[in-house]
Coordinates of N, CA and C in Angstrom, one line a residue:
Chain K
X195 N -13.2 -7.5 14.9 CA -13.1 -6.8 13.6 C -12.2 -7.6 12.6
X196 N -12.6 -7.7 11.4 CA -11.8 -8.3 10.4 C -10.6 -7.5 10.2
X197 N -9.4 -8.3 10.0 CA -8.2 -7.5 10.0 C -7.1 -8.3 9.3
X198 N -6.0 -7.6 9.1 CA -4.7 -8.2 8.6 C -3.7 -8.1 9.8
X199 N -3.1 -9.2 10.1 CA -2.2 -9.3 11.3 C -0.8 -9.7 10.8
X200 N 0.2 -9.0 11.3 CA 1.6 -9.4 10.9 C 2.4 -9.6 12.2
X201 N 3.2 -10.7 12.1 CA 4.1 -11.0 13.2 C 5.5 -11.4 12.7
X202 N 6.5 -11.0 13.4 CA 6.5 -10.1 14.5 C 6.3 -8.6 14.0
X203 N 6.1 -7.7 14.9 CA 6.1 -6.3 14.5 C 7.5 -5.8 14.2
X204 N 8.5 -6.3 15.0 CA 9.9 -5.9 14.8 C 10.7 -7.2 14.8
X205 N 11.6 -7.2 13.8 CA 12.5 -8.4 13.7 C 13.9 -7.9 13.4
X206 N 14.8 -8.5 14.2 CA 16.2 -8.2 14.1 C 16.9 -9.5 13.7
X207 N 17.7 -9.4 12.6 CA 18.4 -10.6 12.2 C 19.9 -10.2 11.8
X208 N 20.7 -11.2 11.7 CA 22.1 -10.9 11.3 C 22.2 -11.1 9.8
X209 N 23.2 -10.4 9.3 CA 23.6 -10.5 7.9 C 23.7 -12.0 7.5
X210 N 22.9 -12.4 6.5 CA 23.0 -13.7 6.0 C 22.2 -14.8 6.7
X211 N 21.5 -14.4 7.8 CA 20.8 -15.4 8.6 C 19.3 -15.3 8.1
X212 N 18.8 -16.5 7.7 CA 17.4 -16.5 7.1 C 16.4 -16.0 8.1
X213 N 15.4 -15.4 7.6 CA 14.3 -14.9 8.5 C 13.0 -15.1 7.8
X214 N 11.9 -15.4 8.6 CA 10.6 -15.5 8.1 C 9.6 -14.6 8.7
X215 N 8.8 -13.9 7.9 CA 7.8 -13.0 8.4 C 6.5 -13.6 8.1
X216 N 5.5 -13.4 9.0 CA 4.2 -14.0 8.8 C 3.1 -13.0 8.7
X217 N 2.0 -13.4 8.0 CA 0.8 -12.5 7.8 C -0.4 -13.4 7.9
X218 N -1.4 -13.0 8.6 CA -2.7 -13.7 8.6 C -3.8 -12.7 8.4
X219 N -4.9 -13.2 7.9 CA -6.1 -12.3 7.7 C -7.4 -13.0 8.0
X220 N -8.3 -12.2 8.5 CA -9.6 -12.7 8.8 C -10.7 -12.1 7.9
X221 N -10.2 -11.5 6.8 CA -11.1 -10.8 5.8 C -11.7 -11.8 4.8
X222 N -11.1 -13.0 4.8 CA -11.4 -14.0 3.8 C -11.2 -13.6 2.4
X223 N -10.2 -12.8 2.2 CA -9.8 -12.3 0.8 C -9.0 -13.4 0.1
X224 N -9.2 -13.4 -1.2 CA -8.5 -14.5 -2.0 C -7.2 -14.0 -2.5
X225 N -6.8 -12.8 -2.3 CA -5.5 -12.3 -2.8 C -4.7 -11.8 -1.6
X226 N -3.4 -12.1 -1.5 CA -2.5 -11.6 -0.5 C -1.3 -11.1 -1.2
X227 N -0.7 -10.0 -0.7 CA 0.4 -9.3 -1.3 C 1.5 -9.1 -0.2
X228 N 2.8 -9.1 -0.7 CA 3.9 -8.6 0.1 C 4.5 -7.4 -0.6
X229 N 4.7 -6.4 0.2 CA 5.4 -5.2 -0.2 C 6.6 -4.9 0.7
X230 N 7.6 -4.2 0.1 CA 8.7 -3.7 0.8 C 8.6 -2.2 0.8
X231 N 8.8 -1.6 1.9 CA 8.8 -0.1 2.0 C 10.0 0.4 2.7
X232 N 10.8 1.1 2.1 CA 12.0 1.8 2.7 C 11.6 3.2 3.1
X233 N 12.4 3.7 4.0 CA 12.1 5.0 4.6 C 11.7 6.1 3.6
X234 N 10.6 6.7 3.8 CA 10.1 7.8 2.9 C 10.0 7.4 1.4
X235 N 9.8 6.2 1.2 CA 9.5 5.7 -0.2 C 8.1 5.1 -0.3
X236 N 7.7 4.9 -1.5 CA 6.4 4.2 -1.8 C 6.6 2.7 -1.5
X237 N 5.5 2.1 -1.2 CA 5.6 0.6 -1.1 C 5.9 0.0 -2.5
X238 N 6.8 -1.0 -2.4 CA 7.2 -1.7 -3.7 C 6.7 -3.2 -3.6
X239 N 5.9 -3.5 -4.6 CA 5.3 -4.9 -4.6 C 6.4 -5.9 -4.9
X240 N 6.4 -6.9 -4.0 CA 7.4 -8.0 -4.2 C 6.7 -9.2 -5.0
X241 N 5.5 -9.6 -4.5 CA 4.7 -10.7 -5.2 C 3.3 -10.7 -4.6
X242 N 2.5 -11.5 -5.3 CA 1.1 -11.6 -4.7 C 0.6 -13.0 -5.1
X243 N -0.3 -13.5 -4.3 CA -1.0 -14.8 -4.5 C -2.5 -14.5 -4.8
X244 N -3.0 -15.1 -5.8 CA -4.4 -15.2 -6.0 C -4.7 -16.7 -5.7
X245 N -5.4 -16.9 -4.6 CA -5.6 -18.2 -4.1 C -4.2 -18.8 -3.9
X246 N -4.0 -19.9 -4.6 CA -2.6 -20.5 -4.5 C -1.7 -20.2 -5.6
X247 N -2.2 -19.4 -6.6 CA -1.4 -19.0 -7.7 C -0.5 -17.9 -7.3
X248 N 0.8 -18.2 -7.5 CA 1.9 -17.3 -7.1 C 2.3 -16.4 -8.3
X249 N 2.4 -15.1 -8.1 CA 2.9 -14.1 -9.1 C 4.0 -13.3 -8.6
X250 N 5.1 -13.5 -9.2 CA 6.4 -12.8 -8.8 C 6.6 -11.5 -9.6
X251 N 6.9 -10.4 -9.0 CA 7.2 -9.2 -9.8 C 8.6 -9.5 -10.5
X252 N 8.8 -8.9 -11.6 CA 10.0 -9.2 -12.4 C 11.3 -8.8 -11.7
X253 N 11.2 -7.8 -10.9 CA 12.5 -7.3 -10.3 C 12.6 -7.7 -8.9
X254 N 11.8 -8.6 -8.4 CA 12.0 -9.1 -7.0 C 13.2 -10.1 -7.0
X255 N 14.1 -9.8 -6.1 CA 15.3 -10.7 -6.0 C 15.0 -12.1 -5.6
X256 N 15.8 -13.0 -6.1 CA 15.6 -14.4 -5.8 C 15.7 -14.7 -4.3
X257 N 16.4 -13.8 -3.6 CA 16.5 -13.9 -2.1 C 15.2 -13.9 -1.4
X258 N 14.2 -13.4 -2.0 CA 12.9 -13.3 -1.4 C 12.0 -14.5 -2.0
X259 N 11.4 -15.2 -1.0 CA 10.5 -16.3 -1.4 C 9.2 -16.1 -0.6
X260 N 8.1 -16.8 -1.0 CA 6.9 -16.7 -0.3 C 6.2 -18.0 -0.3
X261 N 5.4 -18.2 0.8 CA 4.5 -19.4 0.9 C 3.1 -19.0 1.3
X262 N 2.1 -19.7 0.8 CA 0.7 -19.5 1.2 C 0.1 -20.8 1.5
X263 N 0.2 -21.3 2.7 CA -0.3 -22.7 3.0 C -1.8 -22.8 3.0
X264 N -2.5 -21.7 3.2 CA -4.0 -21.7 3.2 C -4.4 -20.3 2.9
X265 N -5.8 -20.1 2.9 CA -6.3 -18.8 2.5 C -5.9 -17.8 3.5
X266 N -5.8 -18.1 4.8 CA -5.6 -17.1 5.8 C -4.2 -16.7 6.1
X267 N -3.2 -17.5 5.7 CA -1.8 -17.3 6.1 C -0.9 -17.1 4.8
X268 N 0.1 -16.2 5.0 CA 1.1 -16.1 4.0 C 2.4 -15.7 4.7
X269 N 3.5 -16.3 4.2 CA 4.8 -16.1 4.8 C 5.8 -15.5 3.8
X270 N 6.7 -14.6 4.3 CA 7.8 -14.1 3.5 C 9.1 -14.6 4.0
X271 N 9.8 -15.3 3.2 CA 11.1 -15.8 3.6 C 12.2 -15.0 2.9
X272 N 13.1 -14.6 3.7 CA 14.3 -13.9 3.1 C 15.5 -14.8 3.4
X273 N 16.0 -15.4 2.4 CA 17.0 -16.5 2.6 C 18.3 -16.1 3.1
X274 N 18.8 -14.9 2.6 CA 20.1 -14.5 3.1 C 20.1 -12.9 3.1
X275 N 19.5 -12.4 4.2 CA 19.3 -11.0 4.3 C 20.6 -10.2 4.2
X276 N 20.6 -9.1 3.4 CA 21.7 -8.2 3.3 C 21.3 -6.9 4.0
X277 N 22.2 -6.0 4.1 CA 22.0 -4.7 4.8 C 20.9 -3.9 4.0
X278 N 20.9 -4.1 2.7 CA 19.9 -3.4 1.9 C 18.5 -3.9 2.0
X279 N 18.3 -5.0 2.7 CA 17.0 -5.6 2.9 C 16.3 -5.0 4.1
X280 N 17.0 -4.2 4.9 CA 16.4 -3.6 6.0 C 15.3 -2.6 5.5
X281 N 14.1 -2.9 6.0 CA 12.9 -2.1 5.5 C 11.7 -2.5 6.4
X282 N 10.6 -1.8 6.0 CA 9.3 -2.3 6.6 C 8.7 -3.2 5.5
X283 N 8.2 -4.3 6.0 CA 7.5 -5.3 5.1 C 6.0 -5.3 5.4
X284 N 5.3 -5.0 4.4 CA 3.8 -4.9 4.5 C 3.1 -6.0 3.8
X285 N 2.2 -6.6 4.5 CA 1.3 -7.5 3.9 C -0.1 -6.9 3.6
X286 N -0.7 -7.2 2.5 CA -2.0 -6.6 2.2 C -2.9 -7.7 1.6
X287 N -4.2 -7.5 1.7 CA -5.1 -8.4 1.1 C -6.1 -7.7 0.3
X288 N -6.7 -8.4 -0.7 CA -7.9 -7.8 -1.4 C -8.7 -9.0 -2.0
X289 N -9.8 -8.6 -2.5 CA -10.7 -9.6 -3.2 C -10.6 -9.4 -4.7
X290 N -10.4 -10.5 -5.3 CA -10.4 -10.5 -6.8 C -11.8 -11.0 -7.2
X291 N -12.4 -10.2 -8.0 CA -13.8 -10.5 -8.4 C -13.9 -10.8 -9.9
X292 N -15.1 -10.9 -10.4 CA -15.2 -11.3 -11.8 C -14.5 -10.3 -12.8
X293 N -14.0 -10.9 -13.9 CA -13.3 -10.1 -14.8 C -11.8 -9.8 -14.4
X294 N -11.4 -10.6 -13.4 CA -10.0 -10.6 -12.9 C -9.7 -9.2 -12.4
X295 N -10.6 -8.6 -11.7 CA -10.4 -7.3 -11.1 C -10.0 -7.4 -9.7
X296 N -8.9 -6.7 -9.3 CA -8.5 -6.7 -7.9 C -9.0 -5.5 -7.2
X297 N -9.8 -5.6 -6.2 CA -10.4 -4.5 -5.5 C -9.4 -3.9 -4.5
X298 N -9.9 -2.9 -3.7 CA -9.0 -2.2 -2.9 C -8.3 -3.1 -1.9
X299 N -7.0 -2.7 -1.6 CA -6.2 -3.5 -0.7 C -6.2 -3.0 0.7
X300 N -6.2 -3.9 1.6 CA -6.2 -3.6 3.1 C -4.8 -4.1 3.6
X301 N -4.2 -3.2 4.3 CA -2.8 -3.5 4.8 C -2.8 -3.9 6.3
X302 N -1.8 -4.7 6.6 CA -1.4 -5.0 8.0 C -0.5 -3.9 8.5
X303 N -0.2 -4.0 9.8 CA 0.6 -2.9 10.4 C 2.1 -2.9 10.0
X304 N 2.5 -4.0 9.4 CA 3.9 -4.1 8.9 C 4.9 -4.7 9.9
X305 N 6.0 -5.3 9.4 CA 7.1 -5.8 10.2 C 8.3 -5.0 9.8
X306 N 8.9 -4.4 10.8 CA 10.1 -3.6 10.6 C 11.3 -4.5 10.7
X307 N 12.1 -4.8 9.7 CA 13.2 -5.7 9.7 C 14.5 -4.9 9.8
X308 N 15.3 -5.2 10.8 CA 16.7 -4.7 11.0 C 17.7 -5.7 10.7
X309 N 18.7 -5.4 9.9 CA 19.8 -6.4 9.6 C 21.1 -5.9 10.1
X310 N 21.7 -6.7 11.0 CA 22.9 -6.2 11.7 C 24.1 -6.8 11.0
Chain U
X248 N 4.6 2.7 -19.2 CA 4.7 2.4 -17.8 C 3.9 3.4 -17.0
X249 N 3.1 2.9 -16.0 CA 2.3 3.7 -15.2 C 3.2 4.5 -14.2
X250 N 2.8 5.8 -14.1 CA 3.6 6.7 -13.2 C 2.6 7.5 -12.3
X251 N 3.0 7.7 -11.1 CA 2.3 8.5 -10.1 C 3.2 9.5 -9.4
X252 N 2.9 10.8 -9.5 CA 3.7 11.8 -8.8 C 2.8 12.6 -7.9
X253 N 3.3 12.6 -6.6 CA 2.5 13.4 -5.6 C 3.3 14.6 -5.2
X254 N 2.5 15.7 -5.0 CA 3.1 17.0 -4.6 C 2.2 17.7 -3.6
X255 N 2.7 18.5 -2.7 CA 4.2 18.6 -2.4 C 4.6 17.3 -1.7
X256 N 6.0 17.2 -1.5 CA 6.5 16.0 -0.8 C 6.1 16.2 0.7
X257 N 6.2 17.4 1.2 CA 5.8 17.7 2.6 C 5.0 19.0 2.7
X258 N 4.1 19.0 3.6 CA 3.2 20.2 3.8 C 3.0 20.4 5.2
X259 N 3.3 21.7 5.6 CA 3.1 22.1 7.0 C 1.9 23.0 7.1
X260 N 0.9 22.8 7.9 CA -0.3 23.6 8.0 C -0.5 23.9 9.5
X261 N -1.1 25.1 9.7 CA -1.6 25.4 11.0 C -3.0 24.7 11.2
X262 N -3.3 24.4 12.4 CA -4.7 23.8 12.6 C -5.7 24.8 12.0
X263 N -6.6 24.2 11.3 CA -7.7 25.0 10.7 C -7.4 25.6 9.3
X264 N -6.2 25.4 8.8 CA -5.7 26.0 7.6 C -6.0 25.0 6.5
X265 N -7.0 25.1 5.7 CA -7.4 24.2 4.6 C -6.3 24.2 3.5
X266 N -6.2 23.0 2.8 CA -5.2 22.9 1.7 C -5.6 21.7 0.9
X267 N -4.8 21.5 -0.2 CA -5.0 20.3 -1.1 C -3.7 19.6 -1.4
X268 N -3.8 18.3 -1.5 CA -2.6 17.5 -1.9 C -2.9 17.0 -3.3
X269 N -1.9 17.0 -4.2 CA -2.0 16.6 -5.6 C -1.4 15.3 -5.9
X270 N -2.1 14.5 -6.8 CA -1.6 13.3 -7.3 C -1.8 13.3 -8.8
X271 N -0.7 13.4 -9.5 CA -0.7 13.4 -11.0 C -0.4 12.0 -11.5
X272 N -1.0 11.5 -12.5 CA -0.8 10.2 -12.9 C -0.8 10.0 -14.4
X273 N -0.1 9.0 -14.9 CA -0.2 8.6 -16.3 C -0.4 7.0 -16.2
X274 N -1.4 6.6 -16.9 CA -1.8 5.1 -16.8 C -2.4 4.8 -18.1
X275 N -2.2 3.5 -18.6 CA -2.7 3.1 -19.9 C -4.2 3.2 -19.9
X276 N -4.9 2.9 -18.8 CA -6.3 3.0 -18.8 C -6.7 2.8 -17.3
X277 N -7.3 3.9 -16.7 CA -7.5 3.9 -15.3 C -8.7 3.1 -14.9
X278 N -8.5 2.1 -14.0 CA -9.6 1.4 -13.5 C -10.0 2.0 -12.2
X279 N -9.0 2.4 -11.4 CA -9.3 3.0 -10.1 C -8.1 3.8 -9.5
X280 N -8.4 4.8 -8.8 CA -7.3 5.6 -8.1 C -7.7 5.5 -6.6
X281 N -6.6 5.2 -5.8 CA -6.8 4.9 -4.4 C -6.1 5.9 -3.5
X282 N -6.6 6.3 -2.4 CA -6.0 7.2 -1.5 C -5.8 6.4 -0.2
X283 N -4.6 6.5 0.4 CA -4.3 5.8 1.7 C -3.7 6.8 2.6
X284 N -3.9 6.6 3.9 CA -3.2 7.4 5.0 C -2.3 6.4 5.6
X285 N -1.0 6.9 5.9 CA -0.1 6.1 6.6 C 0.6 6.8 7.7
X286 N 0.4 6.3 8.9 CA 1.0 6.9 10.1 C 2.4 6.3 10.3
X287 N 3.3 7.0 10.9 CA 4.7 6.5 11.1 C 4.7 5.1 11.7
X288 N 5.5 4.2 11.1 CA 5.7 2.9 11.6 C 4.5 2.0 11.5
X289 N 3.5 2.4 10.7 CA 2.3 1.6 10.5 C 2.0 1.3 9.0
X290 N 1.1 0.4 8.8 CA 0.7 0.1 7.4 C -0.3 1.1 6.9
X291 N -0.4 1.3 5.6 CA -1.4 2.2 5.0 C -2.8 1.9 5.4
X292 N -3.6 2.9 5.6 CA -5.0 2.7 5.9 C -5.8 3.2 4.7
X293 N -6.7 2.4 4.2 CA -7.5 2.7 3.0 C -8.5 3.9 3.3
X294 N -8.5 4.9 2.4 CA -9.4 6.0 2.6 C -10.5 6.0 1.5
X295 N -10.1 6.1 0.2 CA -11.1 6.2 -0.9 C -10.6 5.4 -2.1
X296 N -11.6 5.1 -2.9 CA -11.4 4.7 -4.3 C -12.2 5.6 -5.2
X297 N -11.6 6.1 -6.3 CA -12.3 6.9 -7.3 C -12.1 6.2 -8.6
X298 N -13.2 6.1 -9.4 CA -13.2 5.3 -10.6 C -13.3 6.2 -11.9
X299 N -13.9 7.3 -11.8 CA -14.1 8.1 -13.1 C -14.0 9.5 -12.9
X300 N -13.6 10.3 -13.9 CA -13.4 11.7 -13.8 C -14.7 12.4 -13.4
X301 N -14.5 13.3 -12.5 CA -15.7 14.0 -11.9 C -16.2 13.4 -10.6
X302 N -15.7 12.2 -10.3 CA -16.2 11.6 -9.1 C -15.6 12.3 -7.8
X303 N -16.3 12.4 -6.8 CA -15.9 12.9 -5.5 C -16.3 12.0 -4.4
X304 N -15.4 11.9 -3.4 CA -15.8 11.2 -2.2 C -15.3 11.9 -0.9
X305 N -16.1 11.8 0.1 CA -15.8 12.6 1.4 C -15.8 11.7 2.6
X306 N -14.9 12.0 3.5 CA -14.9 11.4 4.8 C -14.3 12.4 5.8
X307 N -15.2 12.8 6.7 CA -14.9 13.8 7.7 C -14.3 15.0 7.1
X308 N -13.0 15.4 7.4 CA -12.5 16.6 6.8 C -11.8 16.4 5.5
X309 N -11.9 15.2 4.9 CA -11.2 14.9 3.7 C -12.2 14.7 2.5
X310 N -11.8 15.3 1.4 CA -12.6 15.1 0.2 C -11.6 14.8 -1.0
X311 N -11.9 13.7 -1.7 CA -11.0 13.3 -2.8 C -11.8 13.6 -4.1
X312 N -11.1 14.2 -5.1 CA -11.7 14.4 -6.4 C -10.8 13.8 -7.5
X313 N -11.3 13.6 -8.7 CA -10.6 13.0 -9.8 C -10.9 13.6 -11.1
X314 N -9.8 13.9 -11.9 CA -9.9 14.3 -13.2 C -9.2 13.2 -14.1
X315 N -9.1 13.5 -15.4 CA -8.4 12.5 -16.3 C -6.9 12.4 -16.1
X316 N -6.3 13.4 -15.4 CA -4.9 13.5 -15.3 C -4.4 13.5 -13.8
X317 N -5.3 13.9 -12.9 CA -4.9 14.0 -11.5 C -6.0 13.9 -10.5
X318 N -5.6 13.7 -9.3 CA -6.6 13.6 -8.2 C -6.1 14.6 -7.1
X319 N -7.1 15.2 -6.4 CA -6.8 16.0 -5.3 C -7.4 15.5 -4.0
X320 N -6.6 15.6 -3.0 CA -7.2 15.3 -1.6 C -7.3 16.6 -0.9
X321 N -8.5 17.1 -0.7 CA -8.7 18.4 0.0 C -8.9 18.1 1.5
X322 N -8.2 18.9 2.3 CA -8.3 18.8 3.7 C -8.9 20.1 4.2
X323 N -10.1 20.0 4.8 CA -10.8 21.2 5.3 C -10.6 21.3 6.8
X324 N -10.1 22.5 7.3 CA -9.9 22.8 8.7 C -9.2 21.6 9.4
X325 N -8.0 21.3 9.0 CA -7.3 20.1 9.5 C -7.0 20.3 11.0
X326 N -6.9 19.1 11.6 CA -6.5 19.0 13.1 C -5.2 18.3 13.2
X327 N -4.5 18.5 14.3 CA -3.2 17.8 14.4 C -3.3 16.3 14.2
X328 N -4.4 15.7 14.5 CA -4.5 14.2 14.3 C -4.6 13.8 12.8
X329 N -4.7 14.8 11.9 CA -4.7 14.5 10.5 C -3.2 14.4 10.0
X330 N -2.3 14.7 10.9 CA -0.9 14.6 10.5 C -0.5 13.1 10.1
X331 N 0.0 12.9 8.9 CA 0.3 11.6 8.4 C 0.9 11.7 7.0
X332 N 1.3 10.6 6.4 CA 1.7 10.6 5.0 C 0.5 10.1 4.3
X333 N 0.1 10.8 3.2 CA -1.0 10.4 2.4 C -0.4 9.9 1.0
X334 N -0.8 8.6 0.7 CA -0.4 7.9 -0.5 C -1.5 7.8 -1.5
X335 N -1.1 8.0 -2.7 CA -2.0 7.8 -3.8 C -1.5 6.7 -4.7
X336 N -2.4 5.9 -5.2 CA -2.0 4.7 -6.0 C -3.0 4.6 -7.2
X337 N -2.5 4.2 -8.3 CA -3.4 3.9 -9.5 C -3.4 2.5 -9.8
X338 N -4.5 2.1 -10.4 CA -4.7 0.7 -10.8 C -5.2 0.7 -12.3
X339 N -4.5 0.1 -13.2 CA -4.9 0.1 -14.6 C -5.9 -1.0 -14.8
X340 N -6.6 -0.9 -15.9 CA -7.4 -2.0 -16.3 C -6.5 -3.2 -16.6
X341 N -7.1 -4.4 -16.5 CA -6.4 -5.6 -16.7 C -5.6 -5.6 -18.0
X342 N -4.3 -6.0 -17.9 CA -3.6 -6.1 -19.2 C -3.0 -7.5 -19.2
X343 N -2.2 -7.8 -20.1 CA -1.7 -9.2 -20.3 C -0.6 -9.5 -19.3
X344 N -0.2 -8.5 -18.5 CA 1.0 -8.7 -17.6 C 0.5 -9.2 -16.2
X345 N -0.3 -10.2 -16.2 CA -0.7 -10.8 -14.9 C -1.4 -9.9 -13.9
X346 N -2.4 -9.3 -14.3 CA -3.2 -8.6 -13.4 C -3.1 -7.1 -13.4
X347 N -3.8 -6.4 -12.5 CA -3.8 -5.0 -12.5 C -3.4 -4.5 -11.1
X348 N -2.1 -4.5 -10.9 CA -1.5 -4.1 -9.6 C -1.5 -2.6 -9.5
X349 N -1.3 -2.2 -8.2 CA -1.2 -0.8 -7.9 C 0.2 -0.2 -8.1
X350 N 0.2 1.0 -8.6 CA 1.4 1.8 -8.7 C 1.3 3.0 -7.7
X351 N 2.1 3.0 -6.7 CA 2.0 4.1 -5.7 C 2.9 5.3 -6.0
X352 N 2.4 6.4 -5.6 CA 3.2 7.6 -5.6 C 4.1 7.7 -4.3
X353 N 5.0 8.7 -4.3 CA 5.9 8.8 -3.2 C 5.3 9.3 -1.9
X354 N 4.1 9.8 -2.0 CA 3.4 10.3 -0.8 C 3.6 11.8 -0.5
X355 N 2.7 12.3 0.3 CA 2.8 13.7 0.8 C 2.8 13.6 2.3
X356 N 3.8 14.1 3.0 CA 3.9 14.1 4.4 C 3.2 15.3 5.0
X357 N 2.1 15.2 5.6 CA 1.3 16.3 6.1 C 1.6 16.5 7.6
X358 N 1.9 17.7 8.0 CA 2.1 18.0 9.4 C 1.2 19.2 9.8
X359 N 0.3 19.0 10.8 CA -0.6 20.0 11.2 C -0.3 20.4 12.6
X360 N 0.0 21.7 12.7 CA 0.5 22.2 14.0 C -0.7 22.9 14.8
X361 N -0.8 22.6 16.1 CA -1.9 23.2 16.8 C -1.7 24.8 17.0

């Protein structure tokens, strides 16, 4: 089945120690997203890629970076995690079609990040 | 600024007790309204997209409807396995701000007791 895969499912890091989360997809979608979701809150968009074009949300902290080396993979780098960065990180994909329309998003299972 | 408000925040039902979840929205121009189901510790699972007022979509015990100001997710004769958080999100038509991203509501946590 076509799907969105995130690794690891659980990540524990120390305050200030860089961490990288990964996402891969077999849907062949041209858009990939990273969201942060804290307990009982709505997902918050951090950034998205359309192909290799990177789009950062205005309020995404500089501490968060992303890389998309190819269509199938996308990485989220947190350079110096703070206690407030503990959350579920969700990767999603969608297809952008004619007229710059982004269609429905399909989410991976998420990576739960704990910061000690 | 696009806004999405979901109510109630939490809903407890007995198995078989039908009810509706509400999603109220304000958006500059609605391209689509999306419903997702999210189980604890998992990513959201896509359920429906609605594009225009009057549109309805169904899947098993779920039916989603759309008006110009709100959407309802009707749950008929729910079962315990329908327990989850249901998220609503709106997507505006393309504007000059780099695309038409989703704005999510806070979700409704549904608990169905046997």
